[in-house]
Short mmCIF file of C-alpha atoms (C1' of nucleotides) in Angstrom, two decimals:
data_model
loop_
_atom_site.label_atom_id
_atom_site.label_comp_id
_atom_site.label_asym_id
_atom_site.label_seq_id
_atom_site.Cartn_x
_atom_site.Cartn_y
_atom_site.Cartn_z
CA MET A 1467 83.58 30.49 140.12
CA LYS A 1468 85.64 33.81 140.03
CA ILE A 1469 88.97 35.01 139.92
CA SER A 1470 88.51 38.76 141.38
CA ALA A 1471 90.27 41.17 140.23
CA GLN A 1472 92.54 41.17 142.76
CA GLU A 1473 93.60 37.95 142.60
CA GLU A 1474 93.89 38.73 138.85
CA TYR A 1475 95.99 41.61 138.71
CA GLY A 1476 98.71 41.65 141.42
CA LEU A 1477 99.48 38.33 139.71
CA ARG A 1478 99.71 39.69 136.41
CA CYS A 1479 102.23 42.94 138.37
CA LEU A 1480 104.52 39.74 140.35
CA VAL A 1481 105.08 38.18 137.10
CA GLN A 1482 105.99 41.82 135.65
CA LEU A 1483 108.18 42.12 139.22
CA ALA A 1484 109.21 38.58 137.95
CA SER A 1485 110.60 39.10 134.96
CA LEU A 1486 113.04 41.97 136.23
CA ASN A 1487 116.68 41.45 135.39
CA GLU A 1488 119.44 42.05 138.60
CA GLY A 1489 119.34 45.52 139.51
CA GLU A 1490 115.79 47.02 137.68
CA SER A 1491 112.92 47.98 139.58
CA VAL A 1492 110.03 49.08 138.17
CA THR A 1493 107.52 52.43 139.54
CA LEU A 1494 104.04 52.15 140.04
CA PRO A 1495 102.88 53.59 136.53
CA GLN A 1496 104.72 51.34 134.17
CA MET A 1497 103.70 48.69 136.09
CA ALA A 1498 99.46 50.15 135.23
CA GLU A 1499 100.26 50.36 131.85
CA ARG A 1500 101.51 47.60 131.40
CA GLU A 1501 98.32 45.98 133.15
CA GLY A 1502 96.06 48.40 131.50
CA ILE A 1503 95.34 49.63 135.25
CA SER A 1504 95.51 52.65 137.08
CA THR A 1505 98.15 53.99 138.64
CA ALA A 1506 96.02 54.83 141.93
CA ASN A 1507 94.87 50.31 141.10
CA ALA A 1508 98.20 49.69 141.36
CA GLY A 1509 99.53 51.26 143.81
CA LYS A 1510 97.04 49.16 146.28
CA LEU A 1511 98.03 46.73 144.49
CA MET A 1512 101.25 46.77 145.60
CA TRP A 1513 100.49 47.69 149.10
CA LEU A 1514 99.60 44.70 150.04
CA LEU A 1515 101.57 42.86 148.27
CA ASN A 1516 104.78 44.67 149.89
CA LYS A 1517 102.92 44.45 153.45
CA ALA A 1518 102.42 40.80 153.01
CA GLY A 1519 107.10 40.75 152.09
CA PHE A 1520 106.32 39.74 148.26
CA VAL A 1521 107.54 42.33 147.47
CA GLN A 1522 110.36 45.23 148.23
CA SER A 1523 109.98 49.10 147.71
CA THR A 1524 111.99 52.29 147.88
CA ARG A 1525 110.59 55.88 146.89
CA GLY A 1526 112.21 58.71 145.49
CA THR A 1527 113.75 59.36 142.10
CA LYS A 1528 114.98 56.11 140.62
CA GLY A 1529 112.42 54.06 143.31
CA GLY A 1530 109.78 51.71 142.09
CA TYR A 1531 109.42 47.60 143.45
CA LEU A 1532 111.20 44.43 142.87
CA LEU A 1533 110.52 40.79 144.57
CA ALA A 1534 111.74 40.87 147.52
CA ARG A 1535 112.32 36.51 148.02
CA PRO A 1536 113.74 34.51 145.06
CA ALA A 1537 111.66 34.59 142.01
CA ASN A 1538 111.99 30.78 141.85
CA GLU A 1539 110.49 30.81 146.02
CA ILE A 1540 107.25 32.12 145.59
CA ARG A 1541 104.03 30.05 145.05
CA LEU A 1542 100.62 30.83 143.00
CA SER A 1543 99.10 29.37 146.46
CA GLU A 1544 100.33 32.24 148.90
CA ILE A 1545 100.53 34.46 146.18
CA ILE A 1546 96.22 34.59 146.28
CA LYS A 1547 96.09 33.39 150.02
CA VAL A 1548 97.50 36.93 150.57
CA LEU A 1549 95.65 38.85 147.86
CA ASP A 1550 91.76 37.10 148.13
CA GLU A 1551 91.55 34.99 151.92
CA ASP A 1552 92.08 31.78 150.26
CA VAL A 1553 92.75 29.45 147.04
CA ILE A 1554 88.52 29.29 147.16
CA ASP A 1555 86.13 29.95 149.57
CA ASN A 1556 82.95 29.76 149.78
CA HIS A 1557 79.96 31.81 150.95
CA CYS A 1558 78.59 30.46 154.07
CA GLY A 1559 82.39 29.85 155.58
CA SER A 1560 85.77 28.14 155.37
CA TYR A 1561 84.96 24.73 154.61
CA THR A 1562 88.51 23.58 155.45
CA GLY A 1563 87.81 24.64 159.22
CA VAL A 1564 84.61 24.03 161.22
CA LEU A 1565 81.07 24.95 159.19
CA ASP A 1566 79.65 27.06 161.62
CA ILE A 1567 77.85 30.32 159.91
CA CYS A 1568 76.15 27.64 157.37
CA VAL A 1569 72.78 26.14 158.79
CA HIS A 1570 74.10 22.14 156.99
CA LYS A 1571 76.04 21.76 160.27
CA GLY A 1572 76.64 18.37 160.15
CA ASP A 1573 74.99 17.43 156.52
CA CYS A 1574 76.07 19.51 154.74
CA GLY A 1575 75.46 18.06 150.69
CA ILE A 1576 77.81 20.02 148.73
CA ARG A 1577 80.97 20.00 151.96
CA PRO A 1578 82.83 16.92 149.46
CA VAL A 1579 82.95 19.04 146.80
CA LEU A 1580 84.12 22.45 148.41
CA VAL A 1581 86.72 20.06 149.98
CA GLY A 1582 87.50 18.14 147.25
CA LEU A 1583 87.95 21.28 145.10
CA HIS A 1584 89.98 22.62 147.31
CA GLU A 1585 92.59 20.75 147.19
CA ILE A 1586 92.73 20.25 144.11
CA VAL A 1587 93.49 23.33 143.27
CA GLU A 1588 95.45 24.26 146.57
CA ASN A 1589 97.41 22.03 145.46
CA ALA A 1590 97.72 22.90 141.45
CA LEU A 1591 98.52 26.64 142.34
CA SER A 1592 101.12 25.33 145.67
CA GLN A 1593 102.94 23.55 142.75
CA ILE A 1594 103.86 26.94 141.19
CA THR A 1595 105.69 29.51 141.50
CA LEU A 1596 106.70 32.67 139.89
CA ALA A 1597 110.08 31.95 138.17
CA GLN A 1598 107.53 29.03 135.85
CA LEU A 1599 105.33 32.17 135.19
CA VAL A 1600 108.00 33.65 133.30
CA GLY A 1601 109.84 33.33 130.18
CA GLY A 1602 109.06 30.90 127.52
CA GLU A 1603 106.66 28.17 126.36
CA ARG A 1604 108.71 25.16 127.83
CA LYS A 1605 108.07 25.64 130.90
CA VAL A 1606 104.14 26.00 130.57
CA ASP A 1607 104.25 22.85 128.57
CA ALA A 1608 105.74 21.13 131.76
CA MET A 1609 102.84 22.52 133.67
CA PHE A 1610 100.44 21.68 131.02
CA HIS A 1611 100.93 18.32 130.75
CA SER A 1612 101.14 17.69 134.69
CA ILE A 1613 97.43 19.09 134.08
CA GLN A 1614 96.38 16.51 131.39
CA GLY A 1615 97.83 13.82 133.52
CA ILE A 1616 95.28 14.67 136.17
CA HIS A 1617 92.64 14.63 133.85
CA ARG A 1618 94.31 10.95 132.67
CA THR A 1619 93.37 9.56 136.53
CA LEU A 1620 90.57 11.82 137.00
CA GLU A 1621 88.72 9.03 134.35
CA ALA A 1622 90.90 6.22 136.34
CA ASN A 1623 89.19 7.01 139.69
CA ARG A 1624 85.45 7.61 137.47
CA VAL A 1625 83.54 7.07 140.39
CA MET B 1041 88.96 32.78 144.59
CA LYS B 1042 85.77 32.75 145.10
CA ILE B 1043 82.36 30.32 144.87
CA SER B 1044 79.58 32.58 144.28
CA ALA B 1045 76.33 33.06 146.18
CA GLN B 1046 74.29 32.02 143.55
CA GLU B 1047 76.06 29.07 142.78
CA GLU B 1048 76.44 27.45 146.30
CA TYR B 1049 72.63 27.90 147.23
CA GLY B 1050 71.30 27.06 143.77
CA LEU B 1051 73.49 24.04 144.33
CA ARG B 1052 72.21 23.06 147.65
CA CYS B 1053 68.79 23.43 146.57
CA LEU B 1054 69.32 20.78 143.39
CA VAL B 1055 71.00 18.26 145.85
CA GLN B 1056 67.63 18.92 148.01
CA LEU B 1057 65.71 17.97 144.98
CA ALA B 1058 67.45 15.33 143.96
CA SER B 1059 66.93 13.95 147.60
CA LEU B 1060 63.10 13.41 147.08
CA ASN B 1061 61.69 10.30 146.73
CA GLU B 1062 59.40 9.14 143.68
CA GLY B 1063 56.10 11.64 143.32
CA GLU B 1064 57.81 13.88 146.06
CA SER B 1065 58.44 17.98 145.13
CA VAL B 1066 59.39 20.96 147.78
CA THR B 1067 57.35 24.34 148.01
CA LEU B 1068 59.40 27.09 147.56
CA PRO B 1069 59.15 27.61 151.51
CA GLN B 1070 60.31 24.08 152.43
CA MET B 1071 63.42 24.49 150.49
CA ALA B 1072 64.54 28.43 151.55
CA GLU B 1073 63.99 27.15 155.18
CA ARG B 1074 66.43 24.45 155.28
CA GLU B 1075 68.36 26.23 153.17
CA GLY B 1076 68.55 29.40 155.66
CA ILE B 1077 67.46 31.80 152.74
CA SER B 1078 64.42 33.44 152.22
CA THR B 1079 61.91 32.94 150.22
CA ALA B 1080 62.04 35.45 147.47
CA ASN B 1081 66.28 34.69 146.83
CA ALA B 1082 64.96 30.92 146.78
CA GLY B 1083 62.35 31.66 144.27
CA LYS B 1084 65.15 34.31 141.66
CA LEU B 1085 67.12 30.53 141.90
CA MET B 1086 64.62 28.86 140.92
CA TRP B 1087 63.63 30.19 138.42
CA LEU B 1088 66.83 29.97 136.77
CA LEU B 1089 66.96 26.43 137.69
CA ASN B 1090 63.71 26.24 135.54
CA LYS B 1091 64.45 28.19 132.71
CA ALA B 1092 67.35 26.18 132.17
CA GLY B 1093 65.88 23.13 132.45
CA PHE B 1094 67.05 21.56 135.32
CA VAL B 1095 63.81 21.24 137.27
CA GLN B 1096 60.26 21.37 136.26
CA SER B 1097 57.96 23.81 138.57
CA THR B 1098 54.26 22.76 139.56
CA ARG B 1099 51.57 26.12 140.60
CA GLY B 1100 48.83 26.17 142.82
CA THR B 1101 48.12 23.69 146.22
CA LYS B 1102 49.97 21.12 145.96
CA GLY B 1103 52.83 22.47 143.90
CA GLY B 1104 56.05 22.53 144.41
CA TYR B 1105 59.60 21.69 141.92
CA LEU B 1106 61.43 18.66 141.02
CA LEU B 1107 64.19 18.04 138.62
CA ALA B 1108 63.23 17.62 135.63
CA ARG B 1109 66.30 15.60 134.25
CA PRO B 1110 67.68 11.77 136.63
CA ALA B 1111 69.46 12.95 139.90
CA ASN B 1112 72.74 11.03 138.05
CA GLU B 1113 72.48 13.01 134.75
CA ILE B 1114 73.04 16.14 136.14
CA ARG B 1115 76.80 17.20 136.75
CA LEU B 1116 78.01 20.07 138.75
CA SER B 1117 79.69 21.46 135.97
CA GLU B 1118 76.49 22.01 133.98
CA ILE B 1119 75.12 22.88 137.39
CA ILE B 1120 77.60 26.46 137.77
CA LYS B 1121 77.63 27.33 134.26
CA VAL B 1122 74.13 28.00 134.26
CA LEU B 1123 74.36 29.62 137.82
CA ASP B 1124 76.92 31.89 136.85
CA GLU B 1125 79.33 32.77 133.46
CA ASP B 1126 80.99 29.36 133.69
CA VAL B 1127 83.21 26.77 135.94
CA ILE B 1128 85.92 29.08 136.66
CA ASP B 1129 86.02 32.73 134.44
CA ASN B 1130 88.33 35.98 134.97
CA HIS B 1131 88.35 39.64 134.69
CA CYS B 1132 89.92 40.12 131.59
CA GLY B 1133 88.39 37.95 129.56
CA SER B 1134 87.52 33.74 129.28
CA TYR B 1135 90.75 31.92 128.51
CA THR B 1136 89.16 29.36 126.96
CA GLY B 1137 88.25 31.88 123.81
CA VAL B 1138 89.98 34.81 122.26
CA LEU B 1139 91.73 36.87 125.11
CA ASP B 1140 90.15 40.30 123.35
CA ILE B 1141 89.45 42.44 126.19
CA CYS B 1142 93.02 42.53 128.19
CA VAL B 1143 96.00 44.39 126.59
CA HIS B 1144 97.99 41.23 127.37
CA LYS B 1145 96.85 39.81 123.39
CA GLY B 1146 100.11 37.59 122.51
CA ASP B 1147 102.41 37.21 125.50
CA CYS B 1148 99.27 36.80 129.22
CA GLY B 1149 102.02 35.65 132.05
CA ILE B 1150 99.26 34.64 133.49
CA ARG B 1151 97.30 32.67 130.77
CA PRO B 1152 98.78 29.18 131.64
CA VAL B 1153 98.02 29.17 134.89
CA LEU B 1154 94.25 30.64 134.13
CA VAL B 1155 94.01 27.71 131.21
CA GLY B 1156 95.19 24.56 133.32
CA LEU B 1157 92.72 25.57 136.31
CA HIS B 1158 89.95 26.16 134.49
CA GLU B 1159 90.72 22.53 132.73
CA ILE B 1160 91.87 20.80 136.56
CA VAL B 1161 88.47 22.78 137.62
CA GLU B 1162 86.43 22.16 135.10
CA ASN B 1163 86.96 18.30 134.66
CA ALA B 1164 86.58 18.17 138.00
CA LEU B 1165 83.18 19.19 137.88
CA SER B 1166 82.09 17.08 135.01
CA GLN B 1167 82.78 14.00 136.47
CA ILE B 1168 80.49 14.58 139.59
CA THR B 1169 76.52 13.97 139.28
CA LEU B 1170 74.02 15.33 141.93
CA ALA B 1171 72.88 11.91 142.31
CA GLN B 1172 76.21 10.83 143.73
CA LEU B 1173 76.14 14.47 145.79
CA VAL B 1174 72.92 12.11 147.87
CA GLY B 1175 73.02 9.50 150.48
CA GLY B 1176 75.88 9.53 151.93
CA GLU B 1177 79.44 8.48 152.91
CA ARG B 1178 80.39 5.96 150.19
CA LYS B 1179 79.78 7.99 147.31
CA VAL B 1180 81.43 10.36 149.30
CA ASP B 1181 84.59 8.89 149.61
CA ALA B 1182 84.77 7.75 146.69
CA MET B 1183 85.25 10.77 145.07
CA PHE B 1184 87.50 11.73 148.28
CA HIS B 1185 89.33 8.54 146.68
CA SER B 1186 89.89 10.15 142.93
CA ILE B 1187 90.67 14.13 144.59
CA GLN B 1188 93.72 12.08 146.44
CA GLY B 1189 94.80 10.46 143.37
CA ILE B 1190 94.88 13.74 141.50
CA HIS B 1191 97.10 14.52 144.42
CA ARG B 1192 99.64 11.30 144.03
CA THR B 1193 99.74 12.64 140.41
CA LEU B 1194 100.54 16.00 140.67
CA GLU B 1195 104.11 15.23 142.43
CA ALA B 1196 104.57 12.88 140.07
CA ASN B 1197 104.03 15.42 138.05
CA ARG B 1198 106.19 18.20 139.43
CA VAL B 1199 107.14 20.63 137.53
"C1'" DG C 152 117.94 73.47 151.08
"C1'" DG C 153 114.14 73.21 146.89
"C1'" DA C 154 112.05 71.04 143.78
"C1'" DA C 155 110.22 66.24 141.44
"C1'" DA C 156 109.94 61.78 141.45
"C1'" DT C 157 108.27 58.06 144.10
"C1'" DC C 158 105.31 55.30 147.39
"C1'" DG C 159 102.08 55.33 151.38
"C1'" DT C 160 97.73 55.71 153.23
"C1'" DT C 161 92.38 56.58 153.93
"C1'" DA C 162 88.52 58.21 152.41
"C1'" DC C 163 85.32 58.67 148.34
"C1'" DT C 164 82.61 56.67 143.82
"C1'" DT C 165 81.07 53.40 141.62
"C1'" DT C 166 79.93 49.28 139.73
"C1'" DT C 167 78.43 44.81 140.76
"C1'" DT C 168 76.26 41.72 143.27
"C1'" DT C 169 72.93 40.05 146.87
"C1'" DG C 170 69.05 39.98 148.15
"C1'" DT C 171 64.17 42.27 149.16
"C1'" DC C 172 59.31 43.60 147.53
"C1'" DA C 173 54.56 43.43 145.48
"C1'" DA C 174 52.21 42.64 141.68
"C1'" DG C 175 50.33 39.14 139.43
"C1'" DA C 176 49.56 34.58 137.34
"C1'" DT C 177 48.23 29.23 138.18
"C1'" DT C 178 46.21 25.17 139.92
"C1'" DG C 179 43.52 22.73 143.50
"C1'" DC C 180 39.93 22.64 146.62
"C1'" DA C 181 35.69 23.52 148.13
"C1'" DT D 579 32.61 29.95 141.69
"C1'" DG D 580 35.90 32.35 144.70
"C1'" DC D 581 39.56 31.39 148.03
"C1'" DA D 582 43.82 29.78 149.00
"C1'" DA D 583 48.42 28.23 147.65
"C1'" DT D 584 52.25 28.26 144.70
"C1'" DC D 585 55.13 29.89 141.30
"C1'" DT D 586 56.53 34.55 138.23
"C1'" DT D 587 58.43 38.34 136.99
"C1'" DG D 588 60.86 42.99 137.21
"C1'" DA D 589 61.70 46.89 140.05
"C1'" DC D 590 63.75 47.94 143.78
"C1'" DA D 591 67.41 48.45 148.10
"C1'" DA D 592 71.24 46.21 150.80
"C1'" DA D 593 76.01 45.16 150.17
"C1'" DA D 594 80.39 44.19 148.65
"C1'" DA D 595 84.18 44.35 145.38
"C1'" DA D 596 86.60 47.83 142.27
"C1'" DG D 597 88.50 51.93 141.31
"C1'" DT D 598 89.87 56.17 142.27
"C1'" DA D 599 91.27 60.60 144.07
"C1'" DA D 600 93.58 63.29 147.59
"C1'" DC D 601 97.54 64.10 150.79
"C1'" DG D 602 101.48 62.94 153.17
"C1'" DA D 603 106.24 60.83 153.52
"C1'" DT D 604 110.51 59.48 151.34
"C1'" DT D 605 114.83 59.99 148.55
"C1'" DT D 606 117.69 61.52 144.78
"C1'" DC D 607 120.05 65.57 142.73
"C1'" DC D 608 121.24 70.02 141.69
#
DNA sequence: GGAAATCGTTACTTTTTTGTCAAGATTGCA
DNA sequence: TGCAATCTTGACAAAAAAGTAACGATTTCC
């Protein structure tokens, strides 16, 4: 499985915006430099995120980008769905809907795996907000403890 | 996030082999037909899986492929690591090791997310074996219950 | 009003991933 | 032995993703 470049850098740019103080904004060249990508590339990402309503832009001198919604109301799952098709998708067709592209109409051997992965990833990402990725170890630790909880549950439910 | 074609079809082919009765084997054309891919493509996948020691092949008339190890000892996480780099990887560098490609050497804002996702996916996939994907609703249900367990744990540990 | 800074949009290029082909090697069987 | 079935391997072609470039539109400030 791969996290696409678009997902990764899009998310990173949003974290930058979430870290701004009241009234500040960031320009494309600044953003690009901080993430190690080209300005053109950052521009394309921000265009997507702007269309989707995550960021607000102003043109001209003193222009730039800032978040259009409060950072603690933006869930990572939403972001990923805008930057890519879904939190996880596969080659053969959406396994959350009807599987009609694939040859395995009724008896797809790996479908339970796809559905299961989709569910746990969607769950995890929908519980993390941009605000939680800003400033610090405390929040990161909390997230990690949640993940350790998952670990224990899987052990207990071992099939 | 995407599951690559190679991961998806490679896994499907192995499920076919896991479904065989004692003494049976499957040829490339059969395998390709059942998965809706070309023989050439199936050939390349099986070549990879053969090199990695998952399958055994015999050439000539009556030849074909079969599993080289018991289906209940082959974990999905192992398979995915052979068909792709890792259960999850990102553009910027392995987040299980040192992050040296990325501009964010010490303070990568999304690193906790990458590490967390890697952990829960690795965990889930390492607890599912090929044998569990063969023959039926009972095993699939059991797996699903495990996933529901994860769901509840996440709720309980909400950050 | 004009110049400079900035975003917006589309088209294009490069790279990576997928998929195909063809020639070779091995085996079984008549 | 020789033919047919089968896997093996490397080179090639097509498609998708990632990245770049160019030009247009808007805003600020002098």
